[in-house]
Amino acid sequence: MDENQKLLVIIGPTAVGKTKLSIELAKRFNGEIISGDSMQIYRGMDIGTAKIKHEEMEGIPHHLINIKDPNESFSVAEFQQLVRAKITEIAQKGKLPIIVGGTGLYIQSVIYDYQFSDVTGNQDFRKKLEERAKEIGNEALHQQLKEVDPVSAAKIHPNNVRRVIRALEIHHLSGENSQNGNKQEMEPDLLYNAAMIGLTMDREQLYERINARVDLMLLEGLLDEVKHLYEQGLRDCQSIQAIGYKEIYEYLDGRISLEQAVENLKQNSRRYAKRQLTWFRNKMEVKWFDTTNVKIFSKKIDEISHYVEGKLQVKSNTY
């Protein structure tokens, strides 16, 4: 990676205003936007992932949106590879690459020296472990990992079955523990000349915005969007685990009422926002800007622009 390559990163919890800011900064700094959201990659999942609409882009090119079908899997290692290539491609056009999103691990994997195991998967072995987890329970499977790979077991919660299975799979296939296969120093090297902008706001106001966004999603047709996926028979897919889809699936399965599904969706979105903030504050060096007072958002954009100019030594096209 090129340590001199300039990169702007805009992160923050869901519904905080990242999209609006990213468009303004892309216009000011001649940038192109790369989505840093792990679910906006899926076609046909527009409303529930709060995907930017074409008219909202204001002519700014956007990348890594609508590149996969909902039945396809997508890994953080694949994201890392695709985004790094996009950064190079955008820079070669003389433009500023701008990563915008809320999926912390994905963004972290791109900008830091974060290496992934080259151990390929074994579908049959994984299936056996999935069945075994159902038979013996999460704790017992985690205990199995503890016996062969105590280092990884100490870092993975027993209820994170997917990661427990992956760690067992890596050990089974290579004899390595998954921490060796997923090398990340305590203080990993930053691979780009990056300005990392974080947006935050008063928690109660953020939660109100999240609730209002869910209501708007329903008005825009979220139920029909999810029904379309449901009727295609999509079920045990990575995409359907996304907030906004799994809750509606429970309603369509007849397990809960629509009212309860909506309440669950709002609650899960609020909890996700809280987890996002915790992740970014603990894992990345971010310059935070409070956007609680949306009435002075234009002034806040000016403030952020000045920070970016100083950090990256670039000039803005203010108008």
Short mmCIF file of C-alpha atoms in Angstrom, two decimals:
data_model
loop_
_atom_site.label_atom_id
_atom_site.label_comp_id
_atom_site.label_asym_id
_atom_site.label_seq_id
_atom_site.Cartn_x
_atom_site.Cartn_y
_atom_site.Cartn_z
CA MET A 1 0.00 0.00 0.00
CA ASP A 2 1.05 3.59 -0.59
CA GLU A 3 1.43 5.46 2.71
CA ASN A 4 1.28 8.72 0.73
CA GLN A 5 -2.04 7.85 -0.90
CA LYS A 6 -4.63 10.28 0.41
CA LEU A 7 -7.85 8.76 1.66
CA LEU A 8 -10.90 10.22 3.38
CA VAL A 9 -12.92 7.93 5.65
CA ILE A 10 -16.33 8.92 7.03
CA ILE A 11 -17.72 6.67 9.74
CA GLY A 12 -20.41 6.77 12.38
CA PRO A 13 -23.58 5.04 13.55
CA THR A 14 -26.61 4.45 11.37
CA ALA A 15 -28.82 7.52 10.68
CA VAL A 16 -26.22 10.05 11.88
CA GLY A 17 -25.91 11.86 8.52
CA LYS A 18 -22.91 10.22 6.81
CA THR A 19 -24.52 10.19 3.35
CA LYS A 20 -25.30 13.90 3.27
CA LEU A 21 -21.82 14.83 4.51
CA SER A 22 -20.10 12.48 2.06
CA ILE A 23 -21.80 14.08 -0.96
CA GLU A 24 -20.81 17.58 0.17
CA LEU A 25 -17.19 16.58 0.80
CA ALA A 26 -16.98 14.66 -2.48
CA LYS A 27 -18.06 17.82 -4.31
CA ARG A 28 -15.60 19.99 -2.42
CA PHE A 29 -12.61 17.68 -2.77
CA ASN A 30 -13.27 16.13 -6.21
CA GLY A 31 -13.93 12.74 -4.69
CA GLU A 32 -15.56 9.42 -5.51
CA ILE A 33 -17.35 7.40 -2.85
CA ILE A 34 -16.75 3.78 -1.88
CA SER A 35 -19.49 2.22 0.24
CA GLY A 36 -18.20 0.88 3.54
CA ASP A 37 -21.44 -0.95 4.30
CA SER A 38 -21.42 -4.75 4.26
CA MET A 39 -25.09 -5.01 3.19
CA GLN A 40 -25.39 -2.33 0.50
CA ILE A 41 -23.47 -4.66 -1.80
CA TYR A 42 -26.67 -6.68 -2.34
CA ARG A 43 -29.01 -6.04 -5.27
CA GLY A 44 -32.69 -5.68 -4.43
CA MET A 45 -31.98 -4.74 -0.84
CA ASP A 46 -32.33 -1.00 -1.16
CA ILE A 47 -34.82 0.28 1.40
CA GLY A 48 -33.77 -1.83 4.39
CA THR A 49 -30.07 -0.99 3.95
CA ALA A 50 -30.80 2.76 3.52
CA LYS A 51 -29.02 2.65 0.18
CA ILE A 52 -28.42 6.04 -1.38
CA LYS A 53 -30.89 6.87 -4.18
CA HIS A 54 -29.61 7.80 -7.62
CA GLU A 55 -30.88 11.38 -7.37
CA GLU A 56 -29.18 11.81 -3.98
CA MET A 57 -25.78 11.04 -5.50
CA GLU A 58 -25.74 14.42 -7.28
CA GLY A 59 -23.52 12.99 -10.00
CA ILE A 60 -20.87 11.69 -7.58
CA PRO A 61 -19.69 8.19 -8.61
CA HIS A 62 -20.40 5.50 -6.01
CA HIS A 63 -18.67 2.13 -5.82
CA LEU A 64 -19.35 -1.28 -4.18
CA ILE A 65 -23.13 -0.89 -4.27
CA ASN A 66 -25.28 -3.59 -5.95
CA ILE A 67 -22.40 -5.94 -6.78
CA LYS A 68 -23.81 -9.19 -5.36
CA ASP A 69 -27.07 -11.13 -5.49
CA PRO A 70 -28.71 -11.73 -2.08
CA ASN A 71 -27.96 -15.46 -2.22
CA GLU A 72 -24.21 -14.86 -2.51
CA SER A 73 -21.85 -14.70 0.43
CA PHE A 74 -19.42 -11.85 0.97
CA SER A 75 -16.42 -11.79 3.27
CA VAL A 76 -14.39 -9.05 4.87
CA ALA A 77 -11.32 -10.38 3.01
CA GLU A 78 -13.13 -9.93 -0.32
CA PHE A 79 -14.21 -6.44 0.71
CA GLN A 80 -10.63 -5.56 1.62
CA GLN A 81 -9.36 -6.67 -1.79
CA LEU A 82 -12.08 -4.86 -3.76
CA VAL A 83 -11.83 -1.58 -1.86
CA ARG A 84 -8.05 -1.38 -2.02
CA ALA A 85 -8.26 -1.85 -5.79
CA LYS A 86 -10.93 0.89 -5.99
CA ILE A 87 -8.78 3.29 -3.97
CA THR A 88 -5.96 2.85 -6.49
CA GLU A 89 -8.33 3.17 -9.45
CA ILE A 90 -9.92 6.40 -8.14
CA ALA A 91 -6.53 7.92 -7.26
CA GLN A 92 -5.21 7.19 -10.74
CA LYS A 93 -7.98 9.41 -12.10
CA GLY A 94 -6.67 12.25 -9.95
CA LYS A 95 -9.63 12.05 -7.57
CA LEU A 96 -9.89 11.61 -3.81
CA PRO A 97 -11.15 8.18 -2.65
CA ILE A 98 -13.77 8.51 0.11
CA ILE A 99 -14.90 5.46 2.12
CA VAL A 100 -18.29 5.99 3.75
CA GLY A 101 -20.03 3.52 6.02
CA GLY A 102 -20.71 1.98 9.35
CA THR A 103 -19.31 -1.56 9.13
CA GLY A 104 -16.30 -1.15 11.41
CA LEU A 105 -14.36 -4.35 10.80
CA TYR A 106 -14.69 -4.00 7.03
CA ILE A 107 -13.31 -0.46 6.99
CA GLN A 108 -10.60 -1.31 9.49
CA SER A 109 -9.48 -4.23 7.31
CA VAL A 110 -8.86 -1.87 4.38
CA ILE A 111 -6.95 0.95 5.99
CA TYR A 112 -4.79 -1.03 8.43
CA ASP A 113 -2.28 -3.81 7.82
CA TYR A 114 -4.87 -6.48 8.43
CA GLN A 115 -4.06 -9.90 6.96
CA PHE A 116 -6.45 -12.79 6.63
CA SER A 117 -5.89 -16.48 6.76
CA ASP A 118 -5.25 -18.05 3.37
CA VAL A 119 -6.77 -21.27 4.68
CA THR A 120 -9.67 -22.10 2.38
CA GLY A 121 -12.94 -23.40 3.71
CA ASN A 122 -14.19 -26.96 3.90
CA GLN A 123 -17.94 -26.96 3.35
CA ASP A 124 -18.51 -30.54 4.55
CA PHE A 125 -16.54 -30.03 7.77
CA ARG A 126 -18.36 -26.75 8.41
CA LYS A 127 -21.76 -28.40 7.90
CA LYS A 128 -20.85 -31.12 10.40
CA LEU A 129 -19.88 -28.49 12.97
CA GLU A 130 -23.11 -26.58 12.36
CA GLU A 131 -25.09 -29.76 13.01
CA ARG A 132 -22.95 -30.54 16.04
CA ALA A 133 -23.63 -27.06 17.47
CA LYS A 134 -27.37 -27.75 17.23
CA GLU A 135 -26.92 -31.10 18.99
CA ILE A 136 -24.55 -30.21 21.82
CA GLY A 137 -25.06 -26.44 22.14
CA ASN A 138 -22.85 -23.38 21.77
CA GLU A 139 -20.99 -23.79 25.07
CA ALA A 140 -19.96 -27.37 24.33
CA LEU A 141 -18.72 -26.46 20.84
CA HIS A 142 -16.77 -23.55 22.33
CA GLN A 143 -15.24 -25.97 24.84
CA GLN A 144 -14.13 -28.12 21.89
CA LEU A 145 -12.34 -25.07 20.46
CA LYS A 146 -10.78 -24.30 23.85
CA GLU A 147 -9.19 -27.75 23.90
CA VAL A 148 -7.44 -27.36 20.52
CA ASP A 149 -6.99 -23.57 20.33
CA PRO A 150 -7.27 -21.86 23.74
CA VAL A 151 -5.93 -18.53 22.38
CA SER A 152 -8.77 -18.17 19.89
CA ALA A 153 -11.35 -19.53 22.34
CA ALA A 154 -10.43 -16.79 24.82
CA LYS A 155 -11.16 -14.14 22.20
CA ILE A 156 -14.39 -15.57 20.75
CA HIS A 157 -17.69 -15.53 22.63
CA PRO A 158 -19.38 -18.97 22.85
CA ASN A 159 -22.52 -17.55 21.22
CA ASN A 160 -20.57 -16.38 18.15
CA VAL A 161 -21.00 -19.82 16.62
CA ARG A 162 -19.90 -18.75 13.13
CA ARG A 163 -16.49 -17.61 14.40
CA VAL A 164 -16.12 -20.64 16.67
CA ILE A 165 -16.74 -22.89 13.66
CA ARG A 166 -14.30 -20.92 11.49
CA ALA A 167 -11.58 -21.21 14.16
CA LEU A 168 -12.15 -24.98 14.40
CA GLU A 169 -12.11 -25.18 10.61
CA ILE A 170 -8.75 -23.36 10.38
CA HIS A 171 -7.27 -25.64 13.02
CA HIS A 172 -8.66 -28.75 11.30
CA LEU A 173 -7.31 -27.78 7.87
CA SER A 174 -3.96 -26.26 8.77
CA GLY A 175 -3.07 -27.05 12.36
CA GLU A 176 -2.80 -23.30 12.92
CA ASN A 177 -4.81 -21.40 15.43
CA SER A 178 -7.08 -18.78 13.91
CA GLN A 179 -5.23 -15.94 15.64
CA ASN A 180 -2.11 -16.90 13.66
CA GLY A 181 -4.20 -17.04 10.52
CA ASN A 182 -5.77 -13.64 11.17
CA LYS A 183 -2.72 -11.55 11.97
CA GLN A 184 -3.41 -8.17 13.46
CA GLU A 185 -0.97 -6.37 15.72
CA MET A 186 -2.26 -4.59 18.78
CA GLU A 187 -1.31 -1.34 17.03
CA PRO A 188 -1.49 -2.16 13.31
CA ASP A 189 0.11 0.09 10.72
CA LEU A 190 -2.07 2.58 8.89
CA LEU A 191 -1.58 1.90 5.19
CA TYR A 192 -2.77 5.24 3.79
CA ASN A 193 -2.47 8.94 4.48
CA ALA A 194 -5.98 8.92 5.88
CA ALA A 195 -8.25 11.53 7.41
CA MET A 196 -10.81 9.66 9.48
CA ILE A 197 -13.97 11.63 10.21
CA GLY A 198 -16.46 10.34 12.77
CA LEU A 199 -19.98 11.72 13.15
CA THR A 200 -21.82 11.51 16.43
CA MET A 201 -24.81 13.17 18.07
CA ASP A 202 -26.84 13.22 21.25
CA ARG A 203 -27.95 9.62 21.86
CA GLU A 204 -31.63 10.39 22.37
CA GLN A 205 -31.73 12.43 19.17
CA LEU A 206 -29.93 9.67 17.29
CA TYR A 207 -32.44 7.10 18.55
CA GLU A 208 -35.31 9.36 17.45
CA ARG A 209 -33.74 9.61 13.98
CA ILE A 210 -33.36 5.82 13.83
CA ASN A 211 -37.02 5.30 14.77
CA ALA A 212 -38.12 7.88 12.20
CA ARG A 213 -35.96 6.23 9.54
CA VAL A 214 -37.62 2.86 10.17
CA ASP A 215 -41.07 4.48 9.84
CA LEU A 216 -39.96 6.05 6.54
CA MET A 217 -38.61 2.70 5.30
CA LEU A 218 -42.03 1.15 5.88
CA LEU A 219 -43.73 3.99 3.98
CA GLU A 220 -41.27 3.52 1.12
CA GLY A 221 -42.15 -0.18 0.81
CA LEU A 222 -39.80 -2.16 3.06
CA LEU A 223 -42.44 -4.85 3.62
CA ASP A 224 -42.81 -5.49 -0.12
CA GLU A 225 -39.02 -5.50 -0.58
CA VAL A 226 -38.60 -8.18 2.07
CA LYS A 227 -41.61 -10.16 0.80
CA HIS A 228 -39.98 -10.31 -2.63
CA LEU A 229 -36.87 -11.94 -1.14
CA TYR A 230 -38.99 -14.19 1.08
CA GLU A 231 -41.05 -15.43 -1.87
CA GLN A 232 -37.85 -16.29 -3.76
CA GLY A 233 -37.12 -18.80 -1.00
CA LEU A 234 -34.05 -16.95 0.26
CA ARG A 235 -33.51 -18.02 3.83
CA ASP A 236 -30.18 -19.24 5.17
CA CYS A 237 -28.21 -16.44 3.53
CA GLN A 238 -25.81 -13.89 4.94
CA SER A 239 -27.92 -11.08 3.43
CA ILE A 240 -31.13 -12.07 5.23
CA GLN A 241 -29.39 -11.74 8.60
CA ALA A 242 -29.28 -7.97 8.05
CA ILE A 243 -31.27 -5.75 10.40
CA GLY A 244 -34.50 -4.84 8.65
CA TYR A 245 -34.83 -8.21 6.94
CA LYS A 246 -34.55 -10.82 9.69
CA GLU A 247 -37.26 -9.06 11.74
CA ILE A 248 -39.72 -8.93 8.83
CA TYR A 249 -38.94 -12.59 8.05
CA GLU A 250 -40.13 -13.49 11.54
CA TYR A 251 -43.41 -11.71 10.80
CA LEU A 252 -43.76 -13.42 7.41
CA ASP A 253 -43.11 -16.77 9.10
CA GLY A 254 -46.07 -16.02 11.36
CA ARG A 255 -43.96 -16.06 14.50
CA ILE A 256 -44.60 -12.44 15.54
CA SER A 257 -46.99 -9.62 14.64
CA LEU A 258 -46.02 -6.88 12.20
CA GLU A 259 -46.17 -4.40 15.07
CA GLN A 260 -43.69 -6.51 17.06
CA ALA A 261 -41.44 -6.91 14.00
CA VAL A 262 -41.29 -3.12 13.58
CA GLU A 263 -40.53 -2.64 17.27
CA ASN A 264 -37.78 -5.28 17.08
CA LEU A 265 -36.35 -3.58 14.01
CA LYS A 266 -36.18 -0.22 15.77
CA GLN A 267 -34.66 -1.75 18.89
CA ASN A 268 -32.07 -3.76 16.95
CA SER A 269 -31.14 -0.66 14.93
CA ARG A 270 -30.62 1.36 18.11
CA ARG A 271 -28.49 -1.39 19.63
CA TYR A 272 -26.48 -1.64 16.43
CA ALA A 273 -25.80 2.12 16.51
CA LYS A 274 -24.50 1.77 20.07
CA ARG A 275 -22.21 -1.12 19.04
CA GLN A 276 -20.94 0.88 16.05
CA LEU A 277 -19.94 3.81 18.26
CA THR A 278 -18.19 1.49 20.72
CA TRP A 279 -16.28 -0.22 17.89
CA PHE A 280 -15.06 2.99 16.25
CA ARG A 281 -13.99 4.53 19.55
CA ASN A 282 -12.04 1.46 20.59
CA LYS A 283 -10.55 0.32 17.30
CA MET A 284 -9.73 3.38 15.19
CA GLU A 285 -8.08 6.79 15.48
CA VAL A 286 -10.99 9.05 14.56
CA LYS A 287 -11.57 12.81 14.64
CA TRP A 288 -15.11 13.17 15.98
CA PHE A 289 -17.60 15.86 15.00
CA ASP A 290 -20.92 16.34 16.80
CA THR A 291 -23.88 16.87 14.45
CA THR A 292 -26.57 17.14 17.12
CA ASN A 293 -27.58 20.63 15.98
CA VAL A 294 -28.60 19.92 12.38
CA LYS A 295 -29.54 23.59 11.90
CA ILE A 296 -25.86 24.50 11.72
CA PHE A 297 -24.92 21.49 9.55
CA SER A 298 -23.49 23.80 6.84
CA LYS A 299 -21.13 25.31 9.42
CA LYS A 300 -20.20 21.81 10.55
CA ILE A 301 -19.34 20.88 6.96
CA ASP A 302 -17.05 23.93 6.77
CA GLU A 303 -15.38 22.86 10.02
CA ILE A 304 -14.87 19.33 8.75
CA SER A 305 -13.57 20.64 5.40
CA HIS A 306 -10.92 22.71 7.18
CA TYR A 307 -9.84 19.62 9.11
CA VAL A 308 -9.58 17.55 5.91
CA GLU A 309 -7.60 20.31 4.16
CA GLY A 310 -5.08 20.40 7.00
CA LYS A 311 -4.85 16.65 7.49
CA LEU A 312 -4.50 15.67 3.83
CA GLN A 313 -2.99 18.90 2.50
CA VAL A 314 -5.70 19.26 -0.14
CA LYS A 315 -7.67 22.30 -1.27
CA SER A 316 -11.46 22.35 -1.32
CA ASN A 317 -13.58 23.71 -4.14
CA THR A 318 -15.75 25.88 -1.92
CA TYR A 319 -18.48 27.75 -3.70
#
